[in-house]
GROMACS .gro file of C-alpha atoms in nm:
model
  104
    1MET     CA    1  25.696  16.768   6.726
    2LEU     CA    2  25.409  17.004   6.637
    3SER     CA    3  25.383  17.125   7.002
    4SER     CA    4  25.749  17.250   7.007
    5LYS     CA    5  25.702  17.417   6.673
    6VAL     CA    6  25.380  17.582   6.814
    7ALA     CA    7  25.565  17.695   7.126
    8ALA     CA    8  25.850  17.833   6.923
    9ARG     CA    9  25.617  18.013   6.682
   10ILE     CA   10  25.428  18.174   6.973
   11LYS     CA   11  25.754  18.311   7.109
   12GLU     CA   12  25.870  18.411   6.755
   13LEU     CA   13  25.540  18.607   6.685
   14ARG     CA   14  25.554  18.768   7.024
   15LEU     CA   15  25.913  18.897   6.986
   16GLN     CA   16  25.850  19.009   6.627
   17ASN     CA   17  25.556  19.208   6.763
   18GLY     CA   18  25.771  19.352   7.044
   19MET     CA   19  25.551  19.207   7.301
   20THR     CA   20  25.617  19.094   7.660
   21GLN     CA   21  25.469  18.771   7.786
   22GLU     CA   22  25.273  18.985   8.025
   23PHE     CA   23  25.122  19.186   7.756
   24LEU     CA   24  25.041  18.881   7.537
   25ALA     CA   25  24.891  18.681   7.822
   26GLU     CA   26  24.672  18.997   7.897
   27LEU     CA   27  24.552  19.032   7.533
   28ALA     CA   28  24.482  18.664   7.504
   29GLY     CA   29  24.306  18.642   7.851
   30LEU     CA   30  24.553  18.384   7.977
   31ASP     CA   31  24.753  18.346   8.299
   32LEU     CA   32  25.101  18.448   8.255
   33SER     CA   33  25.272  18.143   8.402
   34TYR     CA   34  25.057  17.942   8.180
   35LEU     CA   35  25.165  18.136   7.875
   36GLY     CA   36  25.527  18.097   7.989
   37LYS     CA   37  25.489  17.709   8.015
   38ILE     CA   38  25.338  17.718   7.666
   39GLU     CA   39  25.630  17.920   7.514
   40ARG     CA   40  25.887  17.676   7.694
   41GLY     CA   41  25.706  17.371   7.547
   42GLN     CA   42  25.612  17.247   7.884
   43ILE     CA   43  25.245  17.219   7.766
   44GLU     CA   44  25.226  16.936   7.506
   45ASN     CA   45  24.855  16.950   7.448
   46ILE     CA   46  24.733  17.311   7.395
   47LYS     CA   47  24.373  17.346   7.385
   48ILE     CA   48  24.222  17.472   7.058
   49GLU     CA   49  24.049  17.753   7.259
   50THR     CA   50  24.373  17.860   7.398
   51LEU     CA   51  24.553  17.852   7.082
   52ASP     CA   52  24.267  18.048   6.922
   53LYS     CA   53  24.305  18.316   7.195
   54ILE     CA   54  24.677  18.350   7.127
   55ILE     CA   55  24.630  18.377   6.750
   56ARG     CA   56  24.352  18.638   6.788
   57ALA     CA   57  24.591  18.824   7.016
   58PHE     CA   58  24.844  18.848   6.739
   59ASN     CA   59  24.564  18.957   6.499
   60ILE     CA   60  24.668  18.698   6.235
   61ASP     CA   61  24.493  18.401   6.068
   62TYR     CA   62  24.561  18.032   6.111
   63PRO     CA   63  24.758  17.996   5.791
   64SER     CA   64  24.991  18.280   5.887
   65PHE     CA   65  25.045  18.124   6.232
   66PHE     CA   66  25.125  17.775   6.108
   67SER     CA   67  25.372  17.887   5.852
   68PHE     CA   68  25.685  17.727   6.000
   69GLU     CA   69  25.900  17.821   5.705
   70LYS     CA   70  26.187  17.974   5.923
   71ASP     CA   71  26.481  17.758   6.001
   72ASP     CA   72  26.576  17.974   6.298
   73ASN     CA   73  26.473  18.266   6.504
   74ASP     CA   74  26.737  18.526   6.382
   75ILE     CA   75  26.486  18.785   6.309
   76SER     CA   76  26.311  18.735   6.636
   77ASN     CA   77  26.641  18.756   6.830
   78ILE     CA   78  26.748  19.071   6.649
   79ILE     CA   79  26.397  19.255   6.719
   80HIS     CA   80  26.415  19.143   7.086
   81ASP     CA   81  26.784  19.282   7.109
   82LEU     CA   82  26.673  19.598   6.951
   83ASN     CA   83  26.386  19.650   7.192
   84SER     CA   84  26.628  19.613   7.471
   85LEU     CA   85  26.886  19.869   7.353
   86ASP     CA   86  26.890  20.228   7.503
   87ARG     CA   87  26.945  20.396   7.165
   88ARG     CA   88  26.697  20.173   6.974
   89GLU     CA   89  26.544  20.472   6.777
   90ASP     CA   90  26.894  20.568   6.641
   91ILE     CA   91  26.964  20.200   6.540
   92ILE     CA   92  26.613  20.152   6.378
   93ARG     CA   93  26.676  20.498   6.181
   94VAL     CA   94  27.016  20.340   6.045
   95PHE     CA   95  26.848  20.025   5.953
   96LYS     CA   96  26.571  20.221   5.754
   97GLN     CA   97  26.858  20.408   5.574
   98ILE     CA   98  27.020  20.081   5.490
   99ILE     CA   99  26.697  19.948   5.347
  100ALA     CA  100  26.625  20.263   5.155
  101ILE     CA  101  26.977  20.235   4.993
  102SER     CA  102  26.914  19.876   4.919
  103LYS     CA  103  26.596  19.951   4.724
  104ASN     CA  104  26.774  20.192   4.489
   0.00000   0.00000   0.00000
């Protein structure tokens, strides 16, 4: 169902951008509990105006939002886990070194 994909995409983008639900709700001008229901797929028919507010809050275009190419949320989960770690900066530095080595 499209509504469950939209819900998953909102959560995925929020986590990728290191946003809390509170922050995204504030940026989009939405009630926090309503955004939570959207992310959990409890709102089946999201108004286009609401979706537009969310997409604008992510500062992306519609084609980018509706690219459901990912099979899972591995990247989002990794980013979420990184954001919750105490030594996040050290871990990010290590990842940057790995990426730099991979490019050579």
